[in-house]
Each structure stands twice: as structure tokens, then as C-alpha cells.
Amino acid sequence: MNIWSISLKNIKSKPLYTFLSIFILALSITLLLGIRQLETSFKYQMQNNLGEIDLVIGAKGSPLQLVLASVLHMDNPTGNILYEDAKKIGKSPFIKTAVPISYGDNYKGYKIVGTTANFATLYNAKLEKGSAIKKSMEVILGSTVAEQLQLKIGDTFLSSHGLLENDIDIHSEHLTIVGIYQPTNKIIDRLIVTSLESIWHVHQEEEHEKDENHLEHHENHEKEKEITSLLVSFRSPSALLTLPRKINKDTNMQAALPKYELEKLYRYTGVGLKTISWIAYMILIISCITIFVSLYKMVKERAFDLALLRTYGASNFQLTRMIAYEGLIIGLFAFLLGLLVSKVGLYFMLRIMETEYQQNILQKLPLQEFLQIGLLVVVMIAFSILLAIYPIMKMNISTTLSNEK
Amino acid sequence: MIQTNNLTFHYKKEKHLFSFPNIDLKERENLLILGKSGIGKTTLLHLLAGLLTPISGKVVVGGVDIHSISYSELDKFRGQNIGLVFQKKHAIQSLNVVENLHARLFLSRKPISNTIIDFLLEQLDVSDCKTSTINTLSEGQSQRLSIAMAVVHNPQVILADEPTSSLDDANCKVVIELLIKQAKLTNANLIVITHDHRIKPLFSNSITL
């Protein structure tokens, strides 16, 4: 028998109040932890997927769309640009690497990106198996693609037109898998990488079939080769100021800064998360009021019990500890429950998102954020406990005992 | 052993000054204090227990002037040397009978001994209710429990405030006899404060306020 066990017995003797307190507190902790984790994961995922891309050059249109399409591979491209024009820009002394990408096809929902060998270096992706692309119609799979579709080196498949999975518009040329990348936790894991030529080849073959005027077309098409966008990394940050403006002014292409665009997008989506955060804080306050009411009620209703404990030799400090432990036990249980529910909840939520976007974005919550929430909860509970034990400090044992007789 | 000397007291908002006759009990002596309602019986009991501080005068229990020591020492002293029996509620609601006795010993800083507790409950004829919760006990059982709570820690003084006013004649006699018996067993002074004249014949020593 000690103060802890008396506190525990007190809690057990009022299960409804205890349940209510734990439930509401756990709810707010769940929301707080869940939102913070989503927020960090989101931010991390966006930053991470940028790799070394400082600038995206593509067809005129919405810069956000261009970034979403070319960097996160989440949206349709704004259109195509001429490879010739892109190559000219790529020669600028400000630019360290310029990687052209071209896409428009998918296999079972995974996007096929035609590009050059430099694409992998943007994401620091190395080959796990197989070899680099040597000729047209060869592909390297991102690690997630290989895993999800159970494909291995040497397998062949037919791509289908468009960015979404469909069975109607299937190209007739087989693509052969020659390599698989190591997992990078970046967007490249979910892409099928091939050469620019493969993409051109697939589409030209089909245009030829439709086009009667073969010869004339063939002469022009070296000039007409198109790509979707150009991913650029700068040699020095000073290019950030001049190059985009120049491209936007002097060419029929647009230059978008992915960092800036994603920051903008994040601000839009952040409003929703902020609202939920505020709701979570409100619930936290309400739950602390519940704990306070529960403890205060106990102090008031059981004043006689507390006075009795004093006559048994309990000091004021022991009674204070008894009430404080009750609050702490409730808080601890609520925190564990909240942690558990937020983990399980996010897991299932992201499982659903994962199948929709083929993206696994769950990141571990940094310890600092975790401690911040923990500290906030502890402070709030401590505050409610302090308010509740105030009457104990002022308790007059004699009056309490005489009144309750 | 308990002595008082010229005890006086008055409540903050009231003008009436209580002054109490001196008490001087040697070892194993008992005392019945009779008086009408409002005469200050409970006030006297709380002064004796150190729950109220007198305006003047002394209360000496086992050689210790209890109003001259610090509050925390008084808490400790009360827990170890004084046993209180009340009219109605007698124990902590959220604990069962045995847990109450354990808590009592723990808070008095006395070793917890199940043999003593079993023996005591046997003596008081409440062994059957060991794990009962407090609000399921009958009036008689619960008054017996309050005796157990007042004597389990071997106090020097047992103070009982109207212990019999809610009991019928049969239970009244049994409870007082048990109190006297337990006081004797622990070598404690028993002071009963009451307006209940039924118990007067059971005491040799009594004063009226």
C-alpha cells in the first residue's frame, strides 16, 4: 500500500470519469501527433523528391502544374517543348546539368519516363541489378515498380498511352527490362526509366502508320523532336535570379522553380492542416478541463475522505501527490492510447493513399516534435492538477469533519 | 496518557468563547464526556486530536504538547498516536475494508501486518467483510470497521465522536463494549463524546459540559 496504489484505487472507483478523461485526451493527442506526422512527411517528401532539381523548363502554362508533372509526376504535363530549344538552353554556362524528360505512357499506372543517363544522378539512384540502357526500347525499373509488379530483368511488356492505367490504347512495341534501381525513397522508385529514343520511337511508329506522307515527315522529324520538360541544376545559386526571367521573357517556354512552387502548394494545403491543428488544441484544452473537473469533483465530493486521510497521518503533500498521480496516470494512458491510435490510423490512411498515388509518404516524426507535443500535454495536465489540488491546500479538516457528520 | 490545561477556543466568525474543564487521564483510564448539541463537544474532540488550535491552554498526549510542534510533525504524531471514531462515514470509499486498514497503517508509518488485521477483524466480528467495499457495509459493520481503523495502529488515545447516535440499543452497547475492550488491549485512553445517555452506565468516569 502506498500513495500510487491509493490513486489507482481512486481511479478505478470512478470508471466513467476516468474513461471520459482518457478518451478525450487521447483524441486530442492522436490528432496532434497525426497532423504533425503528416505535415513532416509531406514536407520531407516534397523536399526529398526535388533531388538536385533547381529549375524546370517546359511548355507555357501553370508553373505549379509543370512542377507537379515533371518533378513529382503527379499531374499532366503542360505540353511539349522542342528538344532543339531545350538543348540550346542547356548549354548556358550557369547550368551544371540539364536533363531532358519526355513522357506520356504508362505501364499498369507506373509512368514511363524517357530521359538521359543523368536522370538517375539527380536522385543519386544506383543500379541494384542489371546494366545501363544501351539502346532504344530498353528500360530500368524503380525499386517500387519492380517490387509491386513482380518484374525481373529480361521481362518484356507493352506500354499503354496516357498517364493512367488503361487496356484500350496499348502500344505495339515491347519494352525490355535491363536493370533495376536501388531503393532511394524518392520519386524515381515509382518510375520506369527509358531513353528519349524509346518514347520517340513508340510514338513515331504509330504516327507513321497513320500518316500517308512518310517521306516528308521523316525529313522534318529530326527537327521536330519534342520533350516534355528539362530538369536543370545550377552551377551557382546566382543563376536563380537571371535564368528563369530570361527564359520566361525571351522564349515560348516557361521556367518554374520547384522549391518555390512546392512551398506555395504547401501553404495552400497547410491551411487545412492548420485548421485541424487548432481543433486538436481546442480538444486538448477541453480534455484538460475534463481532467480538472474530474479531479476537482473528487477533491470536493470526497473532502471527508481526504480529511479522514489527514487524521490517519497523511500530510498535505501526500494528499497532493495522490491527486497528482491520478492526473498523471490518466495522462500517461491517454498519451499511450493517442500514440497507438495515431500510428494505426495513419498506417491505414496511408495504405489507402498509397494505392491511389503509388506513393508511400509516411516519415518518422522527429523526436523534437514528439517531445514538444509530450511537453505540451504534460504542462496542460500539470496545470489542471494544480487547479484541482488548490482546495486541498485550503482544507480545514475540522470543519470538513464536523460538516459531514 | 492525556492531559489538558485551561483549554479555550473560539471560532473566527463567532463571539462565543468556549472554555473546557481540565482532563487528566492516567494510563488505561477512560472518560465519557456528555453534553447537549452546540455545547462544543466536537470542538473539544478536535482540540484533543490537534485538528483545531486552541486560543489558550495545552493538550499533552504521552508527554508531548501537541500544539507546540510544527504542523507536519503534528500530522505525523496524530497518525501514530491518535485514533478517531466518527458518527457516520468511517473509511475511504474507494478502498475495501482490508485496503483501508493497509492505507491506515501505511499513512501512520507503521508496519503492515496481516496477522494483526485478521485478528482485529475477527475480534470485531467483521472477518466476512474483508474485501467488501465500504458502501456495502451495514451500519453496525461499518461502525465496527471504524473501531478497527481507530485502533489498528496502536494509538495512545482513542477519541470517539458520537459513535452510537445512529445505532440501535443492541448495537450501541456492543460497539461501546468493543471500544472499551480494544482500548484496554492497546493500553490506550478512550474518550467518548456524546449526548447519548444510553452509554452512561458503561463508564465509571464521566464529565458533563
CSV table of N, CA and C in Angstrom, one decimal, chain B residues 61-187:
chain,number,residue,atom,x,y,z
B,61,VAL,N,-0.3,14.8,25.1
B,61,VAL,CA,-0.6,13.4,24.8
B,61,VAL,C,0.7,12.6,24.9
B,62,GLY,N,0.8,11.7,25.9
B,62,GLY,CA,2.0,10.9,26.1
B,62,GLY,C,3.3,11.8,26.3
B,63,GLY,N,3.1,12.9,27.0
B,63,GLY,CA,4.2,13.8,27.3
B,63,GLY,C,4.5,14.8,26.3
B,64,VAL,N,3.8,14.8,25.1
B,64,VAL,CA,4.0,15.8,24.0
B,64,VAL,C,3.0,16.9,24.0
B,65,ASP,N,3.4,18.1,24.1
B,65,ASP,CA,2.4,19.2,24.0
B,65,ASP,C,2.1,19.3,22.5
B,66,ILE,N,0.9,18.8,22.1
B,66,ILE,CA,0.7,18.7,20.6
B,66,ILE,C,0.5,20.0,19.9
B,67,HIS,N,0.2,21.1,20.6
B,67,HIS,CA,0.1,22.3,19.9
B,67,HIS,C,1.4,23.2,19.8
B,68,SER,N,2.4,22.6,20.4
B,68,SER,CA,3.7,23.3,20.3
B,68,SER,C,4.6,22.8,19.2
B,69,ILE,N,4.2,21.7,18.6
B,69,ILE,CA,5.0,21.1,17.5
B,69,ILE,C,4.5,21.6,16.1
B,70,SER,N,5.4,21.5,15.1
B,70,SER,CA,5.0,22.0,13.8
B,70,SER,C,3.9,21.2,13.2
B,71,TYR,N,3.2,21.8,12.1
B,71,TYR,CA,2.1,21.2,11.5
B,71,TYR,C,2.4,19.8,11.0
B,72,SER,N,3.6,19.7,10.3
B,72,SER,CA,3.9,18.4,9.7
B,72,SER,C,4.2,17.4,10.8
B,73,GLU,N,4.8,17.8,11.9
B,73,GLU,CA,5.1,16.9,13.0
B,73,GLU,C,3.8,16.5,13.6
B,74,LEU,N,2.8,17.4,13.7
B,74,LEU,CA,1.5,17.1,14.3
B,74,LEU,C,0.8,16.1,13.4
B,75,ASP,N,0.8,16.3,12.1
B,75,ASP,CA,0.2,15.3,11.2
B,75,ASP,C,0.8,13.9,11.5
B,76,LYS,N,2.1,13.8,11.6
B,76,LYS,CA,2.7,12.5,11.9
B,76,LYS,C,2.3,12.0,13.3
B,77,PHE,N,2.4,12.9,14.3
B,77,PHE,CA,2.0,12.5,15.6
B,77,PHE,C,0.6,12.0,15.7
B,78,ARG,N,-0.3,12.7,15.1
B,78,ARG,CA,-1.7,12.3,15.1
B,78,ARG,C,-1.9,10.9,14.5
B,79,GLY,N,-1.2,10.8,13.3
B,79,GLY,CA,-1.3,9.5,12.6
B,79,GLY,C,-0.9,8.3,13.5
B,80,GLN,N,0.2,8.6,14.3
B,80,GLN,CA,0.7,7.5,15.0
B,80,GLN,C,0.1,7.2,16.4
B,81,ASN,N,-0.4,8.3,17.0
B,81,ASN,CA,-0.8,8.2,18.4
B,81,ASN,C,-2.3,8.4,18.7
B,82,ILE,N,-3.0,8.8,17.7
B,82,ILE,CA,-4.4,9.1,18.0
B,82,ILE,C,-5.3,8.3,17.0
B,83,GLY,N,-6.4,7.7,17.6
B,83,GLY,CA,-7.3,7.0,16.7
B,83,GLY,C,-8.7,7.7,16.8
B,84,LEU,N,-9.3,8.0,15.7
B,84,LEU,CA,-10.6,8.8,15.7
B,84,LEU,C,-11.7,7.9,15.2
B,85,VAL,N,-12.8,7.9,15.9
B,85,VAL,CA,-14.0,7.2,15.5
B,85,VAL,C,-15.1,8.3,15.3
B,86,PHE,N,-15.8,8.2,14.2
B,86,PHE,CA,-16.8,9.2,13.9
B,86,PHE,C,-18.2,8.6,13.9
B,87,GLN,N,-19.2,9.5,13.8
B,87,GLN,CA,-20.6,9.1,13.9
B,87,GLN,C,-21.0,8.3,12.6
B,88,LYS,N,-20.7,8.8,11.4
B,88,LYS,CA,-21.1,8.1,10.2
B,88,LYS,C,-20.0,7.6,9.4
B,89,LYS,N,-19.6,8.3,8.4
B,89,LYS,CA,-18.6,7.8,7.4
B,89,LYS,C,-17.3,7.5,8.2
B,90,HIS,N,-16.7,6.3,7.9
B,90,HIS,CA,-15.6,5.9,8.7
B,90,HIS,C,-14.4,5.5,8.0
B,91,ALA,N,-14.5,5.4,6.6
B,91,ALA,CA,-13.4,4.9,5.9
B,91,ALA,C,-13.4,5.5,4.5
B,92,ILE,N,-12.3,5.2,3.8
B,92,ILE,CA,-12.2,5.7,2.4
B,92,ILE,C,-13.0,4.9,1.4
B,93,GLN,N,-13.9,5.6,0.7
B,93,GLN,CA,-14.9,5.0,-0.1
B,93,GLN,C,-14.3,4.1,-1.2
B,94,SER,N,-13.2,4.6,-1.8
B,94,SER,CA,-12.7,3.8,-3.0
B,94,SER,C,-11.9,2.6,-2.6
B,95,LEU,N,-11.6,2.4,-1.3
B,95,LEU,CA,-10.9,1.2,-0.9
B,95,LEU,C,-11.8,0.2,-0.2
B,96,ASN,N,-11.5,-1.1,-0.2
B,96,ASN,CA,-12.3,-2.0,0.6
B,96,ASN,C,-11.7,-2.1,2.0
B,97,VAL,N,-12.3,-3.0,2.8
B,97,VAL,CA,-12.0,-3.0,4.2
B,97,VAL,C,-10.6,-3.2,4.5
B,98,VAL,N,-10.0,-4.2,3.9
B,98,VAL,CA,-8.6,-4.5,4.2
B,98,VAL,C,-7.7,-3.4,3.7
B,99,GLU,N,-8.0,-2.9,2.5
B,99,GLU,CA,-7.2,-1.9,1.9
B,99,GLU,C,-7.2,-0.6,2.7
B,100,ASN,N,-8.4,-0.3,3.3
B,100,ASN,CA,-8.5,0.8,4.2
B,100,ASN,C,-7.5,0.6,5.4
B,101,LEU,N,-7.5,-0.6,6.0
B,101,LEU,CA,-6.6,-0.8,7.1
B,101,LEU,C,-5.1,-0.7,6.7
B,102,HIS,N,-4.8,-1.2,5.5
B,102,HIS,CA,-3.5,-1.1,5.0
B,102,HIS,C,-3.1,0.4,4.8
B,103,ALA,N,-4.0,1.1,4.2
B,103,ALA,CA,-3.7,2.5,4.0
B,103,ALA,C,-3.5,3.3,5.3
B,104,ARG,N,-4.3,2.9,6.3
B,104,ARG,CA,-4.2,3.5,7.6
B,104,ARG,C,-2.8,3.3,8.2
B,105,LEU,N,-2.4,2.0,8.1
B,105,LEU,CA,-1.0,1.7,8.7
B,105,LEU,C,0.1,2.4,7.9
B,106,PHE,N,-0.1,2.4,6.6
B,106,PHE,CA,0.9,3.0,5.7
B,106,PHE,C,1.1,4.5,6.0
B,107,LEU,N,-0.1,5.2,6.2
B,107,LEU,CA,0.0,6.6,6.4
B,107,LEU,C,0.4,6.9,7.8
B,108,SER,N,0.2,6.0,8.8
B,108,SER,CA,0.7,6.1,10.1
B,108,SER,C,2.2,5.8,10.3
B,109,ARG,N,2.8,5.3,9.1
B,109,ARG,CA,4.2,4.9,9.1
B,109,ARG,C,4.4,3.7,10.1
B,110,LYS,N,3.4,2.8,10.1
B,110,LYS,CA,3.5,1.6,11.0
B,110,LYS,C,3.6,0.4,10.0
B,111,PRO,N,4.3,-0.6,10.5
B,111,PRO,CA,4.5,-1.8,9.6
B,111,PRO,C,3.1,-2.5,9.3
B,112,ILE,N,2.9,-2.9,8.1
B,112,ILE,CA,1.6,-3.5,7.8
B,112,ILE,C,1.7,-5.0,8.1
B,113,SER,N,0.8,-5.5,9.0
B,113,SER,CA,0.8,-6.9,9.4
B,113,SER,C,-0.6,-7.4,9.2
B,114,ASN,N,-0.6,-8.4,8.4
B,114,ASN,CA,-1.9,-9.1,8.1
B,114,ASN,C,-2.4,-9.9,9.2
B,115,THR,N,-1.5,-10.4,10.1
B,115,THR,CA,-2.0,-11.2,11.2
B,115,THR,C,-2.7,-10.3,12.2
B,116,ILE,N,-2.2,-9.1,12.4
B,116,ILE,CA,-2.9,-8.1,13.4
B,116,ILE,C,-4.2,-7.8,12.8
B,117,ILE,N,-4.3,-7.5,11.5
B,117,ILE,CA,-5.5,-7.1,10.9
B,117,ILE,C,-6.6,-8.2,11.0
B,118,ASP,N,-6.1,-9.4,10.6
B,118,ASP,CA,-7.0,-10.6,10.7
B,118,ASP,C,-7.6,-10.8,12.1
B,119,PHE,N,-6.7,-10.7,13.1
B,119,PHE,CA,-7.0,-10.8,14.5
B,119,PHE,C,-8.1,-9.8,14.9
B,120,LEU,N,-7.8,-8.5,14.5
B,120,LEU,CA,-8.7,-7.4,14.8
B,120,LEU,C,-10.0,-7.6,14.2
B,121,LEU,N,-10.1,-8.0,12.9
B,121,LEU,CA,-11.4,-8.1,12.3
B,121,LEU,C,-12.2,-9.3,12.9
B,122,GLU,N,-11.4,-10.3,13.3
B,122,GLU,CA,-12.0,-11.5,14.0
B,122,GLU,C,-12.7,-11.0,15.3
B,123,GLN,N,-11.9,-10.3,16.1
B,123,GLN,CA,-12.4,-9.7,17.3
B,123,GLN,C,-13.7,-8.9,17.2
B,124,LEU,N,-13.7,-8.1,16.1
B,124,LEU,CA,-14.8,-7.2,15.9
B,124,LEU,C,-15.9,-7.9,15.1
B,125,ASP,N,-15.7,-9.1,14.8
B,125,ASP,CA,-16.8,-9.9,14.1
B,125,ASP,C,-17.1,-9.4,12.7
B,126,VAL,N,-16.1,-8.9,12.0
B,126,VAL,CA,-16.3,-8.5,10.6
B,126,VAL,C,-15.3,-9.2,9.6
B,127,SER,N,-14.9,-10.4,10.0
B,127,SER,CA,-13.9,-11.1,9.1
B,127,SER,C,-14.5,-11.4,7.8
B,128,ASP,N,-15.9,-11.5,7.7
B,128,ASP,CA,-16.5,-11.9,6.5
B,128,ASP,C,-16.5,-10.7,5.4
B,129,CYS,N,-16.3,-9.5,5.9
B,129,CYS,CA,-16.4,-8.4,5.0
B,129,CYS,C,-15.0,-7.8,4.6
B,130,LYS,N,-14.0,-8.7,4.7
B,130,LYS,CA,-12.6,-8.2,4.4
B,130,LYS,C,-12.5,-7.5,3.1
B,131,THR,N,-13.1,-8.0,2.0
B,131,THR,CA,-12.9,-7.4,0.7
B,131,THR,C,-14.2,-6.7,0.3
B,132,SER,N,-15.1,-6.4,1.2
B,132,SER,CA,-16.3,-5.6,0.8
B,132,SER,C,-15.9,-4.2,0.6
B,133,THR,N,-16.6,-3.5,-0.3
B,133,THR,CA,-16.4,-2.1,-0.4
B,133,THR,C,-17.2,-1.4,0.7
B,134,ILE,N,-16.8,-0.2,1.1
B,134,ILE,CA,-17.4,0.5,2.2
B,134,ILE,C,-18.9,0.7,2.2
B,135,ASN,N,-19.4,1.1,1.0
B,135,ASN,CA,-20.8,1.4,1.0
B,135,ASN,C,-21.7,0.2,0.9
B,136,THR,N,-21.1,-1.0,0.9
B,136,THR,CA,-22.0,-2.2,1.0
B,136,THR,C,-22.1,-2.7,2.5
B,137,LEU,N,-21.4,-2.1,3.4
B,137,LEU,CA,-21.4,-2.5,4.8
B,137,LEU,C,-22.7,-2.0,5.5
B,138,SER,N,-23.2,-2.8,6.4
B,138,SER,CA,-24.4,-2.3,7.2
B,138,SER,C,-23.9,-1.3,8.2
B,139,GLU,N,-24.8,-0.6,8.9
B,139,GLU,CA,-24.5,0.4,9.8
B,139,GLU,C,-23.6,-0.1,11.0
B,140,GLY,N,-24.0,-1.3,11.5
B,140,GLY,CA,-23.2,-2.0,12.5
B,140,GLY,C,-21.9,-2.4,12.1
B,141,GLN,N,-21.8,-3.0,10.9
B,141,GLN,CA,-20.5,-3.4,10.4
B,141,GLN,C,-19.6,-2.3,10.2
B,142,SER,N,-20.2,-1.2,9.7
B,142,SER,CA,-19.3,0.0,9.3
B,142,SER,C,-18.8,0.7,10.6
B,143,GLN,N,-19.6,0.6,11.7
B,143,GLN,CA,-19.1,1.2,12.9
B,143,GLN,C,-18.0,0.3,13.5
B,144,ARG,N,-18.1,-1.0,13.3
B,144,ARG,CA,-17.1,-1.9,13.8
B,144,ARG,C,-15.8,-1.6,13.0
B,145,LEU,N,-15.9,-1.4,11.7
B,145,LEU,CA,-14.8,-1.1,10.9
B,145,LEU,C,-14.1,0.2,11.4
B,146,SER,N,-14.9,1.2,11.8
B,146,SER,CA,-14.3,2.5,12.3
B,146,SER,C,-13.5,2.2,13.6
B,147,ILE,N,-14.0,1.3,14.4
B,147,ILE,CA,-13.2,0.9,15.6
B,147,ILE,C,-11.9,0.3,15.1
B,148,ALA,N,-11.9,-0.6,14.2
B,148,ALA,CA,-10.7,-1.2,13.7
B,148,ALA,C,-9.7,-0.1,13.1
B,149,MET,N,-10.3,0.9,12.4
B,149,MET,CA,-9.5,1.9,11.8
B,149,MET,C,-8.8,2.8,13.0
B,150,ALA,N,-9.6,2.9,14.1
B,150,ALA,CA,-9.1,3.7,15.2
B,150,ALA,C,-8.0,3.1,16.0
B,151,VAL,N,-8.0,1.7,16.0
B,151,VAL,CA,-7.1,1.0,17.0
B,151,VAL,C,-6.0,0.2,16.3
B,152,VAL,N,-6.1,0.0,14.9
B,152,VAL,CA,-5.2,-0.9,14.3
B,152,VAL,C,-3.7,-0.5,14.4
B,153,HIS,N,-3.5,0.8,14.6
B,153,HIS,CA,-2.1,1.3,14.6
B,153,HIS,C,-1.6,1.5,16.1
B,154,ASN,N,-2.3,0.9,17.1
B,154,ASN,CA,-1.8,1.0,18.4
B,154,ASN,C,-1.7,2.4,19.0
B,155,PRO,N,-2.8,3.2,19.0
B,155,PRO,CA,-2.6,4.6,19.4
B,155,PRO,C,-2.6,4.7,20.9
B,156,GLN,N,-2.2,5.9,21.4
B,156,GLN,CA,-2.2,6.2,22.8
B,156,GLN,C,-3.5,6.7,23.3
B,157,VAL,N,-4.2,7.3,22.4
B,157,VAL,CA,-5.6,7.9,22.7
B,157,VAL,C,-6.6,7.5,21.6
B,158,ILE,N,-7.7,7.0,22.0
B,158,ILE,CA,-8.8,6.8,21.1
B,158,ILE,C,-9.9,7.9,21.4
B,159,LEU,N,-10.2,8.6,20.4
B,159,LEU,CA,-11.2,9.7,20.5
B,159,LEU,C,-12.5,9.3,19.7
B,160,ALA,N,-13.6,9.2,20.3
B,160,ALA,CA,-14.8,8.8,19.6
B,160,ALA,C,-15.9,9.9,19.7
B,161,ASP,N,-16.3,10.4,18.5
B,161,ASP,CA,-17.3,11.5,18.4
B,161,ASP,C,-18.7,10.9,18.1
B,162,GLU,N,-19.6,10.9,19.0
B,162,GLU,CA,-20.9,10.4,18.8
B,162,GLU,C,-21.0,9.0,18.1
B,163,PRO,N,-20.2,8.0,18.6
B,163,PRO,CA,-20.1,6.8,17.9
B,163,PRO,C,-21.4,6.0,17.8
B,164,THR,N,-22.3,6.3,18.7
B,164,THR,CA,-23.5,5.4,18.8
B,164,THR,C,-24.8,6.1,18.4
B,165,SER,N,-24.8,7.3,17.9
B,165,SER,CA,-26.1,8.0,17.8
B,165,SER,C,-26.9,7.5,16.6
B,166,SER,N,-26.3,6.8,15.7
B,166,SER,CA,-27.1,6.2,14.6
B,166,SER,C,-27.3,4.7,14.8
B,167,LEU,N,-27.0,4.2,16.0
B,167,LEU,CA,-27.1,2.7,16.2
B,167,LEU,C,-28.3,2.4,17.1
B,168,ASP,N,-28.9,1.2,16.9
B,168,ASP,CA,-30.0,0.8,17.8
B,168,ASP,C,-29.4,0.4,19.2
B,169,ASP,N,-30.3,0.1,20.2
B,169,ASP,CA,-29.8,-0.1,21.5
B,169,ASP,C,-28.8,-1.3,21.6
B,170,ALA,N,-29.1,-2.4,20.9
B,170,ALA,CA,-28.3,-3.6,21.0
B,170,ALA,C,-26.9,-3.3,20.4
B,171,ASN,N,-26.9,-2.7,19.2
B,171,ASN,CA,-25.6,-2.3,18.6
B,171,ASN,C,-24.8,-1.3,19.4
B,172,CYS,N,-25.6,-0.4,20.0
B,172,CYS,CA,-24.9,0.7,20.7
B,172,CYS,C,-24.1,0.1,21.9
B,173,LYS,N,-24.7,-0.8,22.6
B,173,LYS,CA,-24.0,-1.4,23.7
B,173,LYS,C,-22.7,-2.2,23.2
B,174,VAL,N,-23.0,-3.0,22.1
B,174,VAL,CA,-21.9,-3.8,21.6
B,174,VAL,C,-20.7,-2.9,21.2
B,175,VAL,N,-21.0,-1.9,20.5
B,175,VAL,CA,-20.0,-1.0,19.9
B,175,VAL,C,-19.1,-0.4,21.1
B,176,ILE,N,-19.8,0.1,22.1
B,176,ILE,CA,-19.1,0.7,23.2
B,176,ILE,C,-18.2,-0.3,23.9
B,177,GLU,N,-18.8,-1.5,24.1
B,177,GLU,CA,-18.1,-2.6,24.8
B,177,GLU,C,-16.8,-2.9,24.0
B,178,LEU,N,-17.0,-3.0,22.7
B,178,LEU,CA,-15.9,-3.3,21.8
B,178,LEU,C,-14.8,-2.2,21.9
B,179,LEU,N,-15.3,-1.0,21.9
B,179,LEU,CA,-14.3,0.2,22.0
B,179,LEU,C,-13.5,0.1,23.3
B,180,ILE,N,-14.2,-0.2,24.5
B,180,ILE,CA,-13.6,-0.3,25.7
B,180,ILE,C,-12.6,-1.4,25.7
B,181,LYS,N,-13.0,-2.6,25.1
B,181,LYS,CA,-12.1,-3.8,25.1
B,181,LYS,C,-10.9,-3.5,24.3
B,182,GLN,N,-11.0,-2.9,23.1
B,182,GLN,CA,-9.9,-2.6,22.2
B,182,GLN,C,-8.9,-1.6,22.9
B,183,ALA,N,-9.5,-0.6,23.6
B,183,ALA,CA,-8.7,0.4,24.3
B,183,ALA,C,-7.8,-0.3,25.3
B,184,LYS,N,-8.4,-1.2,26.0
B,184,LYS,CA,-7.7,-2.0,27.1
B,184,LYS,C,-6.6,-2.8,26.4
B,185,LEU,N,-6.9,-3.5,25.3
B,185,LEU,CA,-5.9,-4.3,24.6
B,185,LEU,C,-4.7,-3.5,24.2
B,186,THR,N,-4.9,-2.3,23.7
B,186,THR,CA,-3.8,-1.5,23.2
B,186,THR,C,-3.3,-0.5,24.3
B,187,ASN,N,-3.7,-0.6,25.5
B,187,ASN,CA,-3.3,0.3,26.6
B,187,ASN,C,-3.6,1.7,26.3
